[in-house]
Amino acid sequence: MNLVVVSNRVARGKANEPMTGGLAAALLPVVEKSGAIWVGSSGRVRDGALREPFAEIEALGAGALAMLDLPAAHYGGYYEGFANSALWPALHSRTDLISASQEDYLSYREVNAFMARALLRFRKPETVFWIQDYHFLALGAELRDLGVTQPIGFFLHTPWPARAVIEGVPHHRELIEAMLAYDLIGFQTQDDCESFLSYVQSNLGLDVHDGIVTSRYGTSRIAVFPIGIDPDNFAQQAAKAVSHPDVSRLRRSLNGEKLAIGVDRLDYSKGLINRINAFDRMWTLRPALERTASLLQIATPSRGAIEAYGNLQSELAKLVSDVNGRHGEVDWTPIRYLNKGFSQTVLAGLYRTAQVGVVTPLHDGMNLVAKEYVAAQNPADPGVLVLSKFAGAAKELDTALLVNPHDIDGMARTIATALSMPLTERRMRWEAMMAKLRARTIQHWFSDFVDALQETRIGRRAAEQPTAEPPELWPRRSANGARYH
Ligand code: G6P
């Protein structure tokens, strides 16, 4: 088998470089070992890219990393536009934030079609394609249009919302029909799977039996593959990282005070405003906790060119400064708020230093910070995870302290409970979570998906005959996008 993994963002990164994408950081170690070719965006755009895809290729473990310059004319409409201003808010049930023009949609489809054409150069008869995330919902259909008959799988790293929510996305029907070109569609949780299948049955009127959908493309299997981490490796990294200068400095600055930690991309799905409000409420209701416990909140800037992200950054900065102004003392800052990224190594050490991990998104596909916080703990004296019940991770980590991120008082009480939890209970909860992490690692996720994809393909259209020449690159469709409805 020759595996080709595709995602918008790829990780070149080493453990000591900052990384913002949960997806890219998670995939790096497994893709590296698998010998796959990982194809994604170079982060650069190029004017002539539609005519001549340009890829920079470098070795990655036993395989390769191919980074493509994306077409300049369509990049904004694709990334800031349709992917992150229509799909992302919808997938996180923020219909109020959906905004995308017809041009954005056309650009999204153009970039999907561009990626499909570029992928032909990596295709061999035994190739298996595995497409990642919401940037490429239509990539499978584009590959099929180009005559690709090899297995193509898709995994969504975000949640999949209720029908009424996804119906808020322009062209939802066309996109979801296109998704059925995939042989296997993987989701993080059973709820995501069910919402998707409910759309397929009710909106597309298609039959579903045992998670198999039959469409004009043939059959697609819809299944759950909860993404994991490598907990033992992360634990080792954390144990070593406590002597990292940044981590030592943090420890020294604490003066016996307890620490809660939050690490997120600066994104409205992460529930950051509610989290800060919960800490504010906790210090107001329990003034005895002032000076004895603080919050280190790392909020890494992300997608800054999009208005909703800029607004959140200003709102959050104002709120943090207001809370610090009211509760702070000359020698005590309640919230240490940092707008920058940290390497995995440093994060592992910071997690181990904090007595409480607060992971309270309003909606989240999985949330690997929750899993990493658990793995980073000292088994003899583990910290407590406060976890939103709306993160995919809550389905597995059910011995965390689960909270409703909309209930500020409830979160305030739970964080206070976490800060004073006795060792025996902390250990009991932590051991149960660690066992779950070990039972479903990132290696399991990767091989379970690839195995299922290969099996699913049996029964799909046969005859795997690659076309000798890649088809004409451009133009494949009229500039006014006549092909799309
Ligand atoms: C989430 C998405 C990923 C994305 C990452 C970072 O984890 O599921 O696909 O790469 O956020 O976002 P960015 O827009 O910076 O790639």
Short mmCIF file of C-alpha atoms in Angstrom, two decimals, residues 107-432:
data_model
loop_
_atom_site.label_atom_id
_atom_site.label_comp_id
_atom_site.label_asym_id
_atom_site.label_seq_id
_atom_site.Cartn_x
_atom_site.Cartn_y
_atom_site.Cartn_z
CA SER A 107 -12.88 29.39 -4.45
CA TYR A 108 -13.35 26.55 -1.96
CA ARG A 109 -14.37 24.24 -4.79
CA GLU A 110 -11.48 25.47 -6.96
CA VAL A 111 -8.95 24.72 -4.24
CA ASN A 112 -10.47 21.27 -3.70
CA ALA A 113 -10.27 20.64 -7.47
CA PHE A 114 -6.72 22.01 -7.55
CA MET A 115 -5.66 19.68 -4.76
CA ALA A 116 -7.24 16.73 -6.59
CA ARG A 117 -5.27 17.49 -9.75
CA ALA A 118 -2.07 17.92 -7.77
CA LEU A 119 -2.61 14.58 -6.03
CA LEU A 120 -2.57 12.66 -9.30
CA ARG A 121 1.18 12.86 -9.35
CA PHE A 122 1.33 10.83 -6.13
CA ARG A 123 -1.07 8.15 -7.34
CA LYS A 124 0.00 4.58 -7.98
CA PRO A 125 -2.27 1.57 -8.57
CA GLU A 126 -1.94 0.55 -4.90
CA THR A 127 -2.44 4.07 -3.50
CA VAL A 128 -4.90 4.72 -0.68
CA PHE A 129 -5.92 8.37 -0.13
CA TRP A 130 -6.82 9.66 3.32
CA ILE A 131 -8.23 13.20 3.36
CA GLN A 132 -8.40 15.18 6.61
CA ASP A 133 -10.90 17.74 7.81
CA TYR A 134 -13.44 20.29 6.66
CA HIS A 135 -11.15 22.11 4.23
CA PHE A 136 -11.58 19.26 1.77
CA LEU A 137 -15.16 18.00 1.97
CA ALA A 138 -15.36 17.84 -1.85
CA LEU A 139 -11.88 16.53 -2.60
CA GLY A 140 -13.02 12.90 -2.91
CA ALA A 141 -15.65 13.84 -5.49
CA GLU A 142 -13.05 15.81 -7.43
CA LEU A 143 -10.70 12.82 -7.42
CA ARG A 144 -13.49 10.55 -8.65
CA ASP A 145 -14.23 13.05 -11.45
CA LEU A 146 -10.60 12.71 -12.49
CA GLY A 147 -11.05 8.95 -12.77
CA VAL A 148 -9.46 7.92 -9.48
CA THR A 149 -10.81 4.52 -8.44
CA GLN A 150 -8.47 3.87 -5.53
CA PRO A 151 -9.82 3.86 -1.94
CA ILE A 152 -10.44 7.37 -0.57
CA GLY A 153 -11.20 7.96 3.09
CA PHE A 154 -12.12 11.11 4.97
CA PHE A 155 -11.85 12.01 8.64
CA LEU A 156 -13.50 15.03 10.23
CA HIS A 157 -11.60 16.46 13.19
CA THR A 158 -14.42 18.81 14.22
CA PRO A 159 -17.92 17.98 15.47
CA TRP A 160 -20.74 17.40 12.98
CA PRO A 161 -23.80 19.40 14.05
CA ALA A 162 -27.55 18.87 13.92
CA ARG A 163 -29.32 19.02 10.55
CA ALA A 164 -30.87 22.42 11.17
CA VAL A 165 -27.39 23.85 11.78
CA ILE A 166 -25.62 22.39 8.75
CA GLU A 167 -28.54 23.61 6.64
CA GLY A 168 -27.24 27.11 7.41
CA VAL A 169 -24.19 26.46 5.19
CA PRO A 170 -24.65 27.69 1.63
CA HIS A 171 -24.58 24.73 -0.81
CA HIS A 172 -24.81 22.21 2.03
CA ARG A 173 -26.67 19.68 -0.08
CA GLU A 174 -24.17 19.72 -2.92
CA LEU A 175 -21.27 19.41 -0.49
CA ILE A 176 -22.69 16.54 1.48
CA GLU A 177 -23.60 14.69 -1.71
CA ALA A 178 -19.98 15.19 -2.79
CA MET A 179 -18.79 13.72 0.52
CA LEU A 180 -20.41 10.43 -0.42
CA ALA A 181 -17.65 9.92 -2.97
CA TYR A 182 -15.55 8.83 0.02
CA ASP A 183 -15.47 5.11 0.74
CA LEU A 184 -15.14 5.70 4.46
CA ILE A 185 -16.13 8.77 6.47
CA GLY A 186 -14.84 8.90 10.03
CA PHE A 187 -16.13 11.04 12.89
CA GLN A 188 -14.88 11.64 16.43
CA THR A 189 -18.05 10.58 18.25
CA GLN A 190 -21.23 8.57 17.83
CA ASP A 191 -23.30 11.78 18.09
CA ASP A 192 -21.44 13.26 15.10
CA CYS A 193 -22.06 10.09 13.11
CA GLU A 194 -25.76 10.13 13.96
CA SER A 195 -26.21 13.78 13.00
CA PHE A 196 -24.53 13.13 9.66
CA LEU A 197 -26.64 10.06 8.96
CA SER A 198 -29.79 11.91 9.93
CA TYR A 199 -29.01 14.54 7.26
CA VAL A 200 -28.23 11.88 4.67
CA GLN A 201 -31.52 10.09 5.32
CA SER A 202 -33.81 13.08 5.73
CA ASN A 203 -32.33 15.66 3.38
CA LEU A 204 -30.89 13.41 0.69
CA GLY A 205 -33.50 10.65 1.04
CA LEU A 206 -30.81 7.95 0.93
CA ASP A 207 -30.94 4.53 2.54
CA VAL A 208 -28.67 3.81 5.48
CA HIS A 209 -28.06 0.28 6.77
CA ASP A 210 -25.58 -0.48 9.54
CA GLY A 211 -23.75 2.77 8.87
CA ILE A 212 -23.52 2.12 5.10
CA VAL A 213 -24.97 4.76 2.79
CA THR A 214 -25.74 3.96 -0.84
CA SER A 215 -25.47 6.89 -3.24
CA ARG A 216 -24.68 7.42 -6.91
CA TYR A 217 -21.02 6.89 -6.03
CA GLY A 218 -21.66 3.42 -4.60
CA THR A 219 -21.47 2.70 -0.89
CA SER A 220 -19.83 4.73 1.85
CA ARG A 221 -19.24 3.52 5.37
CA ILE A 222 -19.81 6.03 8.17
CA ALA A 223 -18.06 5.17 11.44
CA VAL A 224 -16.52 6.50 14.66
CA PHE A 225 -12.73 6.71 15.14
CA PRO A 226 -11.94 8.79 18.23
CA ILE A 227 -8.49 10.32 17.78
CA GLY A 228 -5.95 9.69 20.54
CA ILE A 229 -2.43 10.64 21.54
CA ASP A 230 0.69 8.68 22.43
CA PRO A 231 0.21 8.91 26.23
CA ASP A 232 3.38 7.16 27.35
CA ASN A 233 5.55 9.18 25.04
CA PHE A 234 3.86 12.41 26.16
CA ALA A 235 4.32 11.40 29.81
CA GLN A 236 8.05 10.91 29.28
CA GLN A 237 8.28 14.25 27.50
CA ALA A 238 6.49 15.92 30.43
CA ALA A 239 8.70 14.32 33.06
CA LYS A 240 11.79 15.60 31.24
CA ALA A 241 10.31 19.01 30.49
CA VAL A 242 9.94 20.02 34.13
CA SER A 243 13.57 21.10 34.04
CA HIS A 244 13.09 23.24 30.91
CA PRO A 245 13.98 26.88 31.76
CA ASP A 246 10.45 28.19 31.00
CA VAL A 247 8.89 25.54 33.22
CA SER A 248 11.37 26.09 36.06
CA ARG A 249 10.73 29.83 35.92
CA LEU A 250 7.00 29.26 36.13
CA ARG A 251 7.42 26.98 39.15
CA ARG A 252 9.65 29.47 40.93
CA SER A 253 7.16 32.28 40.33
CA LEU A 254 4.32 30.41 42.03
CA ASN A 255 5.40 30.74 45.68
CA GLY A 256 3.33 27.77 46.81
CA GLU A 257 0.25 29.05 45.01
CA LYS A 258 -1.81 26.49 43.03
CA LEU A 259 -2.06 26.78 39.28
CA ALA A 260 -4.82 26.06 36.78
CA ILE A 261 -3.86 25.96 33.11
CA GLY A 262 -5.81 26.54 29.88
CA VAL A 263 -4.19 26.12 26.46
CA ASP A 264 -6.24 26.91 23.37
CA ARG A 265 -6.16 28.44 19.95
CA LEU A 266 -7.82 31.82 20.27
CA ASP A 267 -11.14 30.60 18.84
CA TYR A 268 -14.76 31.30 19.78
CA SER A 269 -15.47 27.57 19.97
CA LYS A 270 -13.10 27.23 22.94
CA GLY A 271 -15.35 28.94 25.49
CA LEU A 272 -12.60 31.30 26.68
CA ILE A 273 -14.92 34.15 27.73
CA ASN A 274 -17.03 31.78 29.82
CA ARG A 275 -13.92 30.28 31.37
CA ILE A 276 -12.55 33.66 32.47
CA ASN A 277 -15.99 34.57 33.81
CA ALA A 278 -16.00 31.34 35.81
CA PHE A 279 -12.66 32.19 37.45
CA ASP A 280 -13.95 35.69 38.16
CA ARG A 281 -17.03 34.17 39.81
CA MET A 282 -14.92 31.71 41.79
CA TRP A 283 -12.72 34.44 43.28
CA THR A 284 -15.82 36.55 43.99
CA LEU A 285 -17.72 33.73 45.72
CA ARG A 286 -14.65 32.30 47.47
CA PRO A 287 -12.31 35.20 48.26
CA ALA A 288 -10.19 32.75 50.27
CA LEU A 289 -9.04 31.34 46.93
CA GLU A 290 -7.61 34.69 45.89
CA ARG A 291 -3.80 34.58 46.10
CA THR A 292 -3.87 30.80 46.62
CA ALA A 293 -4.75 29.82 43.04
CA SER A 294 -4.20 31.51 39.70
CA LEU A 295 -4.87 30.73 36.06
CA LEU A 296 -2.27 30.51 33.31
CA GLN A 297 -4.21 30.96 30.07
CA ILE A 298 -2.34 30.49 26.83
CA ALA A 299 -4.47 31.67 23.89
CA THR A 300 -2.53 31.27 20.66
CA PRO A 301 -3.66 33.73 17.98
CA SER A 302 -5.31 32.03 15.04
CA ARG A 303 -7.05 33.06 11.79
CA GLY A 304 -6.47 36.70 12.69
CA ALA A 305 -7.72 38.07 9.36
CA ILE A 306 -11.28 36.95 10.18
CA GLU A 307 -13.41 39.53 11.96
CA ALA A 308 -14.90 37.15 14.54
CA TYR A 309 -11.37 36.19 15.68
CA GLY A 310 -10.21 39.81 15.92
CA ASN A 311 -13.32 40.67 17.95
CA LEU A 312 -12.72 37.77 20.31
CA GLN A 313 -9.11 38.77 20.85
CA SER A 314 -10.14 42.32 21.88
CA GLU A 315 -13.02 41.13 24.06
CA LEU A 316 -10.86 38.59 25.84
CA ALA A 317 -7.98 41.01 26.45
CA LYS A 318 -10.43 43.51 27.96
CA LEU A 319 -12.09 40.89 30.15
CA VAL A 320 -8.78 39.52 31.46
CA SER A 321 -7.55 42.98 32.31
CA ASP A 322 -10.84 43.79 34.06
CA VAL A 323 -10.68 40.59 36.17
CA ASN A 324 -7.02 41.17 37.00
CA GLY A 325 -7.80 44.77 37.90
CA ARG A 326 -10.54 43.77 40.33
CA HIS A 327 -9.01 40.71 42.01
CA GLY A 328 -5.28 41.40 41.64
CA GLU A 329 -2.87 42.60 44.35
CA VAL A 330 0.46 44.37 44.13
CA ASP A 331 2.18 41.00 44.33
CA TRP A 332 -0.47 38.74 42.77
CA THR A 333 -1.80 38.47 39.20
CA PRO A 334 -4.89 36.24 39.08
CA ILE A 335 -4.70 35.47 35.34
CA ARG A 336 -1.46 35.21 33.42
CA TYR A 337 -2.63 35.66 29.88
CA LEU A 338 -0.33 34.88 26.95
CA ASN A 339 -1.07 35.38 23.26
CA LYS A 340 1.62 33.17 21.80
CA GLY A 341 2.37 29.59 20.88
CA PHE A 342 4.58 27.16 22.80
CA SER A 343 6.34 24.00 21.73
CA GLN A 344 4.92 20.64 22.72
CA THR A 345 7.92 20.11 24.97
CA VAL A 346 7.27 23.25 27.00
CA LEU A 347 3.52 22.63 27.07
CA ALA A 348 4.09 19.13 28.44
CA GLY A 349 6.10 20.63 31.32
CA LEU A 350 3.53 23.37 31.96
CA TYR A 351 0.71 20.81 32.12
CA ARG A 352 2.63 18.78 34.67
CA THR A 353 3.19 21.86 36.80
CA ALA A 354 -0.52 22.79 36.95
CA GLN A 355 -2.79 21.20 39.59
CA VAL A 356 -5.85 21.75 37.39
CA GLY A 357 -6.33 21.61 33.61
CA VAL A 358 -9.31 23.60 32.34
CA VAL A 359 -10.59 22.49 28.95
CA THR A 360 -14.03 24.02 28.57
CA PRO A 361 -14.94 24.45 24.88
CA LEU A 362 -18.52 25.21 23.86
CA HIS A 363 -18.07 22.58 21.13
CA ASP A 364 -15.00 20.60 20.17
CA GLY A 365 -14.34 17.62 17.93
CA MET A 366 -12.05 15.84 20.40
CA ASN A 367 -9.68 18.32 22.08
CA LEU A 368 -6.27 16.80 22.44
CA VAL A 369 -5.18 19.30 25.10
CA ALA A 370 -7.49 17.41 27.48
CA LYS A 371 -5.72 14.14 26.70
CA GLU A 372 -2.25 15.69 26.84
CA TYR A 373 -2.96 17.30 30.21
CA VAL A 374 -3.87 13.88 31.63
CA ALA A 375 -0.85 12.13 30.11
CA ALA A 376 1.52 14.81 31.44
CA GLN A 377 0.61 14.30 35.11
CA ASN A 378 2.88 12.91 37.78
CA PRO A 379 1.31 9.52 38.64
CA ALA A 380 2.18 9.99 42.32
CA ASP A 381 0.46 13.39 42.54
CA PRO A 382 -1.75 13.95 39.50
CA GLY A 383 -3.69 17.10 38.70
CA VAL A 384 -7.41 17.30 38.00
CA LEU A 385 -9.00 17.76 34.59
CA VAL A 386 -12.05 20.04 34.36
CA LEU A 387 -13.59 19.15 31.02
CA SER A 388 -16.53 20.46 29.02
CA LYS A 389 -19.16 17.84 28.34
CA PHE A 390 -19.30 19.26 24.80
CA ALA A 391 -15.76 18.19 23.92
CA GLY A 392 -15.48 14.84 22.11
CA ALA A 393 -12.93 13.82 24.78
CA ALA A 394 -15.69 13.83 27.43
CA LYS A 395 -17.10 10.62 25.91
CA GLU A 396 -13.93 8.81 26.91
CA LEU A 397 -12.56 10.83 29.85
CA ASP A 398 -15.68 10.46 31.95
CA THR A 399 -13.80 10.52 35.25
CA ALA A 400 -12.72 14.10 34.61
CA LEU A 401 -14.86 16.73 36.36
CA LEU A 402 -17.35 17.32 33.57
CA VAL A 403 -18.89 20.80 33.29
CA ASN A 404 -21.44 22.66 31.23
CA PRO A 405 -19.43 25.60 29.82
CA HIS A 406 -22.58 27.75 29.70
CA ASP A 407 -23.12 27.40 33.45
CA ILE A 408 -20.66 29.91 34.89
CA ASP A 409 -21.58 29.28 38.55
CA GLY A 410 -21.34 25.54 38.05
CA MET A 411 -17.88 25.89 36.47
CA ALA A 412 -16.74 28.21 39.29
CA ARG A 413 -17.77 25.61 41.89
CA THR A 414 -16.18 22.74 39.96
CA ILE A 415 -12.86 24.54 39.53
CA ALA A 416 -12.81 25.24 43.29
CA THR A 417 -13.53 21.53 43.93
CA ALA A 418 -10.72 20.54 41.58
CA LEU A 419 -8.26 22.83 43.39
CA SER A 420 -8.93 21.13 46.71
CA MET A 421 -9.45 17.51 45.65
CA PRO A 422 -7.72 14.98 47.94
CA LEU A 423 -4.90 12.85 46.55
CA THR A 424 -6.78 9.52 46.67
CA GLU A 425 -9.62 10.81 44.54
CA ARG A 426 -7.22 12.54 42.13
CA ARG A 427 -5.33 9.31 41.63
CA MET A 428 -8.44 7.23 41.14
CA ARG A 429 -9.81 9.59 38.50
CA TRP A 430 -6.45 10.00 36.78
CA GLU A 431 -5.71 6.26 36.61
CA ALA A 432 -9.07 5.59 34.95
#
